[in-house]
CSV table of C-alpha atoms in Angstrom, one decimal:
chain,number,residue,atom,x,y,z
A,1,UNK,CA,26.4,-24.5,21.4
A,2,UNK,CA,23.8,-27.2,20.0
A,3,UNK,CA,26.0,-27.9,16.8
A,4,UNK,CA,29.5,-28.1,18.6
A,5,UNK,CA,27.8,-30.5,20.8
A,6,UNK,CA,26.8,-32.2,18.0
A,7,UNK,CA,30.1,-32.4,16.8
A,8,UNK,CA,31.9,-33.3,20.1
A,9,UNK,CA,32.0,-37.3,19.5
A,10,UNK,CA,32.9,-37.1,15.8
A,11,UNK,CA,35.8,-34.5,16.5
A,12,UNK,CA,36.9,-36.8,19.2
A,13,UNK,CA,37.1,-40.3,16.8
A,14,UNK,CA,38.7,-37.6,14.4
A,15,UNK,CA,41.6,-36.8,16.2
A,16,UNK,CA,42.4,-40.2,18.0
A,17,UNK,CA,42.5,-41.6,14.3
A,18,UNK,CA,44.7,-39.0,13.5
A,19,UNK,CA,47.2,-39.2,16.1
A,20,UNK,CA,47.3,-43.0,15.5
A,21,UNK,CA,47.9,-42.5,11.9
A,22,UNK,CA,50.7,-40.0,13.0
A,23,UNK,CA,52.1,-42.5,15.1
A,24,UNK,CA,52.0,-45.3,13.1
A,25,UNK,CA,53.9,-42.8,10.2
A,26,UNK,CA,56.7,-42.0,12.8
A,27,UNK,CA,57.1,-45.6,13.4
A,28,UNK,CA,57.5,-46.9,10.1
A,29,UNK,CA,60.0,-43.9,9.3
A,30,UNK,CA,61.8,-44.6,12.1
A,31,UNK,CA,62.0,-48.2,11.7
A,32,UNK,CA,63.3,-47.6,7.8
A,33,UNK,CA,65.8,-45.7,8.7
A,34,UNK,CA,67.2,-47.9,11.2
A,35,UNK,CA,67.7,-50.5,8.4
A,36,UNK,CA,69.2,-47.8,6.5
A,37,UNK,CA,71.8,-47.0,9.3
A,38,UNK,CA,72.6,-50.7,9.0
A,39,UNK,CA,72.7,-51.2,5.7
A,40,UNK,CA,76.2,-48.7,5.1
A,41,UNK,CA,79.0,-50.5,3.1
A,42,UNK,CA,82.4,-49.2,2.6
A,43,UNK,CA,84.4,-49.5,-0.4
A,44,UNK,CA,87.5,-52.4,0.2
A,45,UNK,CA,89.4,-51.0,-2.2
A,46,UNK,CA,92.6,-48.9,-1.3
A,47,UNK,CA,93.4,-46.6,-4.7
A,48,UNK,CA,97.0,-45.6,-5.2
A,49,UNK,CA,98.6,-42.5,-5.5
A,50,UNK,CA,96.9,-41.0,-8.6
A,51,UNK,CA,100.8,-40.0,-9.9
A,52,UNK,CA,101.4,-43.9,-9.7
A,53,UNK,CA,99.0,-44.7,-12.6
A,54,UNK,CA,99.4,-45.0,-15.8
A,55,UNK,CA,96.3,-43.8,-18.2
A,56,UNK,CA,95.3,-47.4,-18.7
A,57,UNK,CA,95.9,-48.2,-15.0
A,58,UNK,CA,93.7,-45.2,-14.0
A,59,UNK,CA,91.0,-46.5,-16.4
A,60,UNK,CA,90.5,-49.7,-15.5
A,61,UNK,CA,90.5,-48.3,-11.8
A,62,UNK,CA,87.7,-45.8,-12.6
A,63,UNK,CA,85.8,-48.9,-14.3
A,64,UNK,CA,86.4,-51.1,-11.5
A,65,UNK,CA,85.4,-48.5,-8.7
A,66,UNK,CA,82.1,-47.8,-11.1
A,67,UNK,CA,81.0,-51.4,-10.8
A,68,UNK,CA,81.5,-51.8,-7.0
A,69,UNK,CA,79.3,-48.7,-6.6
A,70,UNK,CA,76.6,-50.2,-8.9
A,71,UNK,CA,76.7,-53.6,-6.8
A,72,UNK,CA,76.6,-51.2,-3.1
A,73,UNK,CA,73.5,-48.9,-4.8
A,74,UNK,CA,71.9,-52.6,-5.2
A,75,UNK,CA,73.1,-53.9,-2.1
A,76,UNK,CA,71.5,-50.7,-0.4
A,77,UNK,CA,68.4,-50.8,-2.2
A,78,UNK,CA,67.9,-54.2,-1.7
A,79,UNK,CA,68.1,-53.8,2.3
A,80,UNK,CA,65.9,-51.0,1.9
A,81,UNK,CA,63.4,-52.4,0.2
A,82,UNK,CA,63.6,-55.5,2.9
A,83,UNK,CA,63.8,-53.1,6.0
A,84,UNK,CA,60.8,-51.4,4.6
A,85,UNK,CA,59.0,-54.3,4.4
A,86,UNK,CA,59.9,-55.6,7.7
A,87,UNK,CA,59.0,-52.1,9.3
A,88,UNK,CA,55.4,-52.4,7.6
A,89,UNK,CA,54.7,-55.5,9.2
A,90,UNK,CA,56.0,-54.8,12.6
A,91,UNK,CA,53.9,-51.3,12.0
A,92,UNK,CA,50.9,-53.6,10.6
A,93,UNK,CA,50.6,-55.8,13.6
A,94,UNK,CA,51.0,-52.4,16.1
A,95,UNK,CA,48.5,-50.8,14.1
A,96,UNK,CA,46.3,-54.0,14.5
A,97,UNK,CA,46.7,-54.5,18.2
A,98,UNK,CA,46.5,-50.0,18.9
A,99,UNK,CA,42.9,-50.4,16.8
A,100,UNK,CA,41.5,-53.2,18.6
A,101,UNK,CA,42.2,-51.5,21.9
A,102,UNK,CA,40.9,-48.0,20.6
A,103,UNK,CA,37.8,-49.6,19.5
A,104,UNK,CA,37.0,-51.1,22.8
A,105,UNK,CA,37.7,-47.9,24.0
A,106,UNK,CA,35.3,-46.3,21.4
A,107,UNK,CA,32.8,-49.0,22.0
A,108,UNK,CA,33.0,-49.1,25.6
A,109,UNK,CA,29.6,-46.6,26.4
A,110,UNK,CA,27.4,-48.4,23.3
A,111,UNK,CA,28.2,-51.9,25.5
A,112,UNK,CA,26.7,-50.5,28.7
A,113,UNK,CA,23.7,-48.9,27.1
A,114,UNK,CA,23.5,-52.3,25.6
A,115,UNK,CA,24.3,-54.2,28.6
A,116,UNK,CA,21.9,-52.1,30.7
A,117,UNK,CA,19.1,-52.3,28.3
A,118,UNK,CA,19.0,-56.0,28.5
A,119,UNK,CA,18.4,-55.8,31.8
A,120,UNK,CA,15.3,-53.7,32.3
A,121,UNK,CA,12.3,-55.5,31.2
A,122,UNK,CA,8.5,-55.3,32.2
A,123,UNK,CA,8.9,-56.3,36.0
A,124,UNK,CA,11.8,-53.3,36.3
A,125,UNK,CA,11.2,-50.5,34.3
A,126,UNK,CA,11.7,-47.9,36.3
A,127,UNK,CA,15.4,-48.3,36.0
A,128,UNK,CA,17.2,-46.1,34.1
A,129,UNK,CA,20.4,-45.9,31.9
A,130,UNK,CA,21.6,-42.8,33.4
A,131,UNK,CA,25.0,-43.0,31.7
A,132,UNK,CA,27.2,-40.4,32.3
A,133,UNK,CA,29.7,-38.1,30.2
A,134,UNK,CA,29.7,-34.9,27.6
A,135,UNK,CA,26.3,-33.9,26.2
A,136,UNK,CA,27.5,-35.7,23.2
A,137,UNK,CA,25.5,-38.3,20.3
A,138,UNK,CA,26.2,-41.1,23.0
A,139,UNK,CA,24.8,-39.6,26.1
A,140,UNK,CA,21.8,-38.3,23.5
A,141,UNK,CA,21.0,-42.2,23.0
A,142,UNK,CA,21.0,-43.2,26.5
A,143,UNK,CA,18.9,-39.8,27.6
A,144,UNK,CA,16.4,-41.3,24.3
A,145,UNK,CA,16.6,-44.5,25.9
A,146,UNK,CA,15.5,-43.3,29.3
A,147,UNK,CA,13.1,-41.3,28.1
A,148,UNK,CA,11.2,-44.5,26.3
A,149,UNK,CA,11.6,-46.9,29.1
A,150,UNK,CA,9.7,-43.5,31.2
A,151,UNK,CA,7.1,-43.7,28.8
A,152,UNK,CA,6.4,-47.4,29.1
A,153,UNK,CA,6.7,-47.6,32.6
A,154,UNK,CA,3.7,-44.9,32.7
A,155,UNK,CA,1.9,-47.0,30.1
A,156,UNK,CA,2.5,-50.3,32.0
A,157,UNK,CA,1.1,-48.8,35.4
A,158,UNK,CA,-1.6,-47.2,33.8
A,159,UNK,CA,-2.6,-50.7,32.0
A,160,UNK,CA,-2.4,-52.1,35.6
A,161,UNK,CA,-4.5,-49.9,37.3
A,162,UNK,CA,-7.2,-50.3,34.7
A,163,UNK,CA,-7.2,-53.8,35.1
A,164,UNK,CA,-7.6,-53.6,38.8
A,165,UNK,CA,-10.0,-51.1,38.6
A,166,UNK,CA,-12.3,-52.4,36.3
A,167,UNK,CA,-12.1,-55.6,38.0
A,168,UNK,CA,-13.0,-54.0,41.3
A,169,UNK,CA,-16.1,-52.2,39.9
A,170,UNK,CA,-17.5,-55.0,38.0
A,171,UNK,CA,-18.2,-56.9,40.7
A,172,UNK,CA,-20.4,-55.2,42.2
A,173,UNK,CA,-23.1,-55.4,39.1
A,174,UNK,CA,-21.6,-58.9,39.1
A,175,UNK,CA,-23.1,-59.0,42.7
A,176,UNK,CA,-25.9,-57.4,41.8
A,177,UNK,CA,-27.0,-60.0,39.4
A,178,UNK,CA,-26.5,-63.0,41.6
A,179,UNK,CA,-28.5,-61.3,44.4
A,180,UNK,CA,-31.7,-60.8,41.4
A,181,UNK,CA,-31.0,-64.3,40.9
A,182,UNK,CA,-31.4,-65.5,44.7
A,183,UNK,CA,-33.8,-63.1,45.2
A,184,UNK,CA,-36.3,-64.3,42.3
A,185,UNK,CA,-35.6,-68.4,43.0
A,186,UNK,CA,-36.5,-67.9,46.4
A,187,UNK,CA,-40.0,-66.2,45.7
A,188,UNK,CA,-42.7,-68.8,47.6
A,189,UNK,CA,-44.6,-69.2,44.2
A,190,UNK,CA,-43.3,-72.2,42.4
A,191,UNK,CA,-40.6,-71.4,39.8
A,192,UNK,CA,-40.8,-72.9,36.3
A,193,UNK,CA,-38.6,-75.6,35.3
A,194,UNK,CA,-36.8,-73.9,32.9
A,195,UNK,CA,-36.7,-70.9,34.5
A,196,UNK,CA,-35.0,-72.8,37.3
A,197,UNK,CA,-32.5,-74.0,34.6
A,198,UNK,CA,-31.4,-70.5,33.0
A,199,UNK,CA,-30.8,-69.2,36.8
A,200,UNK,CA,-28.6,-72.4,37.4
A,201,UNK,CA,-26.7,-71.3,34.1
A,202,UNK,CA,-27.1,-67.8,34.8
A,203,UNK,CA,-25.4,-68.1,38.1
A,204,UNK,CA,-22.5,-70.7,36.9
A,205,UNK,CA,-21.8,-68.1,34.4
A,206,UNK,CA,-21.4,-65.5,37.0
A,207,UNK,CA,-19.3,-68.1,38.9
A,208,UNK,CA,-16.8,-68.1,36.1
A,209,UNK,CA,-17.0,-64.4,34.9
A,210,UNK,CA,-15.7,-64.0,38.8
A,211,UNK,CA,-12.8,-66.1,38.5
A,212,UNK,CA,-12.0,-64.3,35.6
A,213,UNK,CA,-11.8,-61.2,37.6
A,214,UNK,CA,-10.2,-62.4,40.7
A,215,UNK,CA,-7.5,-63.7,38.0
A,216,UNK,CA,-7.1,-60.0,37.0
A,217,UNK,CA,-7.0,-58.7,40.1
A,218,UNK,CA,-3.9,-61.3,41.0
A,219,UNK,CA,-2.3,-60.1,38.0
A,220,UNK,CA,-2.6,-57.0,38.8
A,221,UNK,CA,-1.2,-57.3,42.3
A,222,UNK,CA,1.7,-59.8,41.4
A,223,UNK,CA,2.9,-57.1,38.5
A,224,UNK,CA,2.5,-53.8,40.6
A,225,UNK,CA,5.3,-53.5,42.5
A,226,UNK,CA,7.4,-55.4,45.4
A,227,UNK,CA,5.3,-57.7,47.9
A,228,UNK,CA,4.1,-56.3,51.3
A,229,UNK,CA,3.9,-59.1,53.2
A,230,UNK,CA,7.5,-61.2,53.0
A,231,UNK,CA,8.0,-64.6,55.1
A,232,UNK,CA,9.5,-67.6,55.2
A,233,UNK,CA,7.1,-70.4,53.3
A,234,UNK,CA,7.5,-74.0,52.9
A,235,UNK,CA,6.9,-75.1,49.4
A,236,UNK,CA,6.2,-78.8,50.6
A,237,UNK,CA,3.5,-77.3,52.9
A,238,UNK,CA,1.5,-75.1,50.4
A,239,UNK,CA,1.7,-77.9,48.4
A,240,UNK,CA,0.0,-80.5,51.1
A,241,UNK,CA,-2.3,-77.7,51.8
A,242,UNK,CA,-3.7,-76.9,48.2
A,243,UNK,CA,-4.1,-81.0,47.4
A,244,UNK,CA,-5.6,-81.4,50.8
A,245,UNK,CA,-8.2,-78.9,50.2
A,246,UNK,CA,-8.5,-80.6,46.5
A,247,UNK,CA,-9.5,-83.7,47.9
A,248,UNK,CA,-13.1,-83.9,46.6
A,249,UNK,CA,-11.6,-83.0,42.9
A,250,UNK,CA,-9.4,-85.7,42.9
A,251,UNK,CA,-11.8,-88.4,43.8
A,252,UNK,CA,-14.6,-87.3,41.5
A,253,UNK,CA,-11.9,-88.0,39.0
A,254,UNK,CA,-10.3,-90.9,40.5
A,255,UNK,CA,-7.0,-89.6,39.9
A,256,UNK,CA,-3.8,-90.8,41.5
A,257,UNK,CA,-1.7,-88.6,42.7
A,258,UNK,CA,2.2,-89.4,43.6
A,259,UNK,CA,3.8,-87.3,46.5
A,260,UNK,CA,6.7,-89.1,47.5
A,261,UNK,CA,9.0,-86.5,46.6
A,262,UNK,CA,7.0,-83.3,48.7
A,263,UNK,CA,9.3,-82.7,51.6
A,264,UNK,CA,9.6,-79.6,54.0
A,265,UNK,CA,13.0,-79.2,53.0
A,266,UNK,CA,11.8,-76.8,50.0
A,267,UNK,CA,11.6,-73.0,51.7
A,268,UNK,CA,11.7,-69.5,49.7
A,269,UNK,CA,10.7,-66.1,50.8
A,270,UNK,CA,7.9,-64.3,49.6
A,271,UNK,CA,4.0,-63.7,50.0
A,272,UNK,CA,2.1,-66.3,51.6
A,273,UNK,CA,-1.2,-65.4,50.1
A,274,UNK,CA,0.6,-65.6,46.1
A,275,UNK,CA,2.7,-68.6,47.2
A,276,UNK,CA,-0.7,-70.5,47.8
A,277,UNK,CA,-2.4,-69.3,45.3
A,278,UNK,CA,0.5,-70.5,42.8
A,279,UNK,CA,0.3,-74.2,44.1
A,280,UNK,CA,-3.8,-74.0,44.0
A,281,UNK,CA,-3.8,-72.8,40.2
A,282,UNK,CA,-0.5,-75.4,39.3
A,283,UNK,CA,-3.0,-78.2,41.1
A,284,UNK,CA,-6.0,-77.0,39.8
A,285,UNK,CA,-4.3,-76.7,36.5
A,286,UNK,CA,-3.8,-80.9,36.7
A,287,UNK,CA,-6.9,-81.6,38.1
A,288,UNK,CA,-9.3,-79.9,34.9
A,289,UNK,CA,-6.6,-80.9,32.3
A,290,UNK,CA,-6.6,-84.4,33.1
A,291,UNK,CA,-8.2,-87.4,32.3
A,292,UNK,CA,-10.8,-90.0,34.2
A,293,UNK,CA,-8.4,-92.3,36.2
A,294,UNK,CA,-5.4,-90.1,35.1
A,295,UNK,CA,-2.2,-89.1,37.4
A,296,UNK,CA,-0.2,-86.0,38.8
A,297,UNK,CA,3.2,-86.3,40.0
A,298,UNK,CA,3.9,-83.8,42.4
A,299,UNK,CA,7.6,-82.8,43.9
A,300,UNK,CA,9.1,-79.8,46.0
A,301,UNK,CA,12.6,-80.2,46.5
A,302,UNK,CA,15.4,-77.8,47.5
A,303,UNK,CA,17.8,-77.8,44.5
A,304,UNK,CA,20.9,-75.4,45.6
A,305,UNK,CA,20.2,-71.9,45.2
A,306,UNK,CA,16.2,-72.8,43.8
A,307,UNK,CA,13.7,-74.2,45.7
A,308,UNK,CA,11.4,-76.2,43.0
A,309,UNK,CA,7.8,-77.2,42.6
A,310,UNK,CA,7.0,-79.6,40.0
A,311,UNK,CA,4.0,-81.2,38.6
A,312,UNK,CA,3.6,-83.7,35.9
A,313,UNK,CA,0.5,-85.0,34.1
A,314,UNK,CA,0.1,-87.6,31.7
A,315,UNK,CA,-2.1,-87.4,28.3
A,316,UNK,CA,-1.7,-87.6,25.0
A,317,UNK,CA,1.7,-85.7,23.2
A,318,UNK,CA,1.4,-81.9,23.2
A,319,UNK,CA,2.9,-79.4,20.8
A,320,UNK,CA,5.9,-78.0,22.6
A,321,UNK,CA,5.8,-74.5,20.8
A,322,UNK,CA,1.8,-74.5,22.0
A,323,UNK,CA,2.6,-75.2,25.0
A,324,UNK,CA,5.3,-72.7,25.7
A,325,UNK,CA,2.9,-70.2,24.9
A,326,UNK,CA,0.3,-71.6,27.7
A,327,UNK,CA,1.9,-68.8,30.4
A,328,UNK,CA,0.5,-66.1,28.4
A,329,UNK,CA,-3.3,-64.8,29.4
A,330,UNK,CA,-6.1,-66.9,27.8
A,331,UNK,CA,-3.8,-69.3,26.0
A,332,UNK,CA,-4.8,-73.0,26.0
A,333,UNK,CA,-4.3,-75.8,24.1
A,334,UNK,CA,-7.0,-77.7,21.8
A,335,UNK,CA,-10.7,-78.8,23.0
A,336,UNK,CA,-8.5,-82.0,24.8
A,337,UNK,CA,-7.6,-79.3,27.4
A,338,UNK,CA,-10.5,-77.6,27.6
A,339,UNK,CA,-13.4,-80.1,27.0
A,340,UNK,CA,-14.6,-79.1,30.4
A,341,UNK,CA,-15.3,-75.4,29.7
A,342,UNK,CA,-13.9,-74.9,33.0
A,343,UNK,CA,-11.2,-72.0,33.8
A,344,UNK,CA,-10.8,-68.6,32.3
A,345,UNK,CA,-7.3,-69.5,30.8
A,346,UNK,CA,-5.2,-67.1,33.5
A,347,UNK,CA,-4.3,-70.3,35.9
A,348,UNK,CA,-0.5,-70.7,34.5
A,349,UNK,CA,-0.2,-67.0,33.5
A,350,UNK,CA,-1.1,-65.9,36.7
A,351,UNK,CA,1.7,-68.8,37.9
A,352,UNK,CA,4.2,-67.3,35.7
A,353,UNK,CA,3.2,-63.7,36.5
A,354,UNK,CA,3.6,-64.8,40.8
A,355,UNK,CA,6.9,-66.8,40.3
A,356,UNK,CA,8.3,-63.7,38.6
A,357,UNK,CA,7.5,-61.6,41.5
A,358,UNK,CA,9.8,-63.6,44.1
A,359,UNK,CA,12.7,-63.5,41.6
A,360,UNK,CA,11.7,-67.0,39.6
A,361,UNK,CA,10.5,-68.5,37.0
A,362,UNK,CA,7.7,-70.9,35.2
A,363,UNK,CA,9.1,-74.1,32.9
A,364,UNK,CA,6.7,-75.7,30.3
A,365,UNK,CA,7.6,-78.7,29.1
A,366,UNK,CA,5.8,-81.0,27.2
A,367,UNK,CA,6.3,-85.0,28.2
A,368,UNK,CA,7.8,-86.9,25.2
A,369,UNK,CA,6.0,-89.9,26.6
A,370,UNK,CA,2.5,-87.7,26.5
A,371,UNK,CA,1.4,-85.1,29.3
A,372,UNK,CA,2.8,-81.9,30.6
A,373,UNK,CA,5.6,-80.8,33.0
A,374,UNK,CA,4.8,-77.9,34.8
A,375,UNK,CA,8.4,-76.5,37.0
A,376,UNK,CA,8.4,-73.4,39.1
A,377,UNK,CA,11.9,-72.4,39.9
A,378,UNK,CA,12.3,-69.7,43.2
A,379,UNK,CA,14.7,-68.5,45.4
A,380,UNK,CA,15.1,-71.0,48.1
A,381,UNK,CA,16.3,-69.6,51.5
A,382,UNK,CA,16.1,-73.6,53.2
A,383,UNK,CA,19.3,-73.6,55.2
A,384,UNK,CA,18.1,-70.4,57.0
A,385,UNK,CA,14.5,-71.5,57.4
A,386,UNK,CA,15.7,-75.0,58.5
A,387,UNK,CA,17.4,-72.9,61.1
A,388,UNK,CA,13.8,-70.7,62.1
A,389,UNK,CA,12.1,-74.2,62.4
């Protein structure tokens, strides 16, 4: 049973061949002798009564009636050899047009494994081919197909729930140590300068080590499976919200920051919480990587179908094939970006990783006049929310 399974696809490409060869055969023979229907020629000549010729008579007739069947054998050989022709390129172009539509026809299951295949990636892998058809070599592939993508979607969950579960437990040493910390600064005996200074570090280094985690743990949220709690969100008012709340930032840098172009008109559905946390880590992303007296330009706009956040910063001229690569985890740039220390290098992953979830996207583009342009593309839904407001 296993081996004429096996065979089922190659016996079926061997037969449609051979019927087509069959066919195109029949044609060509049939065309030929058409021609050769056409191509009949009878003699002109009307011979006398055989008792009405004289030897000489009757041999120059004979000689006469010899030539004219020479020049009809040529005549007939000729058209032969042109109707042949002509039937072998009529037959040529058939067999042209009959094999481009077989092999569509062939091809057709290989283009929607193909097709399909493009479309899973990491955010939908537990789709599945599920082509149907015989048990044959094709439906083997897609069943080996399947079978992967069921393998990595069991790796990719089990990669996410290690994340979140490490990050869960080590917070509580992480607690642990900052209580120790409190615990032996607050002692009423005085505490030693330096001792003063390595808790100070101590602690900022537990500061960060948490952000890393709580990074993590938004990762892992954003990439485990569809969002609980769906609204309605204004773009322009997360947006107002994170710089309001960024306030003291932006002065201790004296930064200026351009607005103009925030309106409420910007609207997409999706998870309050992760919406808000995008435009804190987009902001927060301008703030640390900026200069002393530098600028953000900030806009959220409705733009058709997309509802779009961007942010530009100036600075010097970045690398553009550097800075696409700043969405993946702990990817930054050069000590210009990172001079500060600050950040765990998850704030534009973590971006990417939440547009992603609400069906869109994260743009990196790097300013030819020096600076970054940060764009994050999402459904917009503003002529129904326009509606709700």
């Amino acid at each position: 049973m296993r081996k004429l399974r096996d065979r089922t696809v190659r016996l079926r490409f061997t037969a449609l061949y051979g019927v087509l060869f069959l066919l195109s055969g029949v044609g060509l023979l049939a065309i030929t002798n058409l021609v050769s229907l056409g191509t009949r020629v009878t003699s002109p000549m009307e011979t006398p009564p055989a008792e009405q010729l004289t030897p000489g008579a009757a041999q120059e007739l004979i000689a006469r009636l010899q030539s004219q069947l020479s020049q009809i054998q040529a005549l007939q050989t000729r058209q032969l050899l042109i109707g042949s022709a002509v039937a072998l390129a009529v037959m040529a172009v058939v067999s042209l047009v009959l094999g481009r539509v077989v092999a569509g026809r062939v091809l057709r299951p290989l283009r929607t494994i193909t097709a399909a295949t493009r479309r899973i990636s990491a955010d939908n892998l537990h789709e599945r081919l599920a082509v149907p058809g015989p048990a044959d070599e094709v439906k083997d592939l897609a069943d080996t197909i399947d079978d992967l993508l069921e393998r990595l979607e069991g790796s990719f969950a089990a990669q996410r729930r290690f994340v979140a579960n490490a990050s869960h437990e080590l917070r509580t040493p992480l607690a642990t140590m900052r209580a120790s910390l409190d615990v032996a600064l607050a002692k009423p005996e005085p505490v030693p300068a330096r001792t003063a200074a390595l808790a100070d570090r101590l602690r900022t280094e537990l500061d960060r080590v948490d952000r890393l985690l709580e990074g993590f743990l938004v990762l892992a949220r954003t990439q485990h499976g569809a969002l609980a709690d769906q609204t309605e969100v204004s773009l322009g008012r997360t947006v107002s919200a994170a710089l309001t709340a960024r306030a003291a930032d932006i002065s201790a840098k004296n930064l200026t920051v351009h607005d103009g172009d925030v309106h409420g008109n910007a609207w997409t559905r999706g998870s309050r919480t992760l919406l808000s946390r995008l435009a804190e880590n987009v902001i927060d992303n301008a703030i640390t990587h900026n200069h002393d007296g530098g600028w953000i330009r900030l806009s959220a706009t409705a733009d058709g179908a997309a509802a779009l956040l961007v942010v530009e910063t100036g600075g010097p001229v970045l690398d553009q094939e550097q800075v696409a690569r700043l969405a993946q985890p702990f990817e930054r740039l050069g000590t210009d970006r990172t001079g500060s220390g600050d950040g765990a290098g998850l704030g534009l992953s973590i971006v990417a990783a939440i547009a992603a979830a609400h069906g869109g996207g994260l743009e990196l583009r790097a300013r030819p006049d020096g600076g970054l342009r940060v764009t994050v593309s999402l459904p917009s839904t503003s002529a129904r929310a326009a509606a709700l407001a």
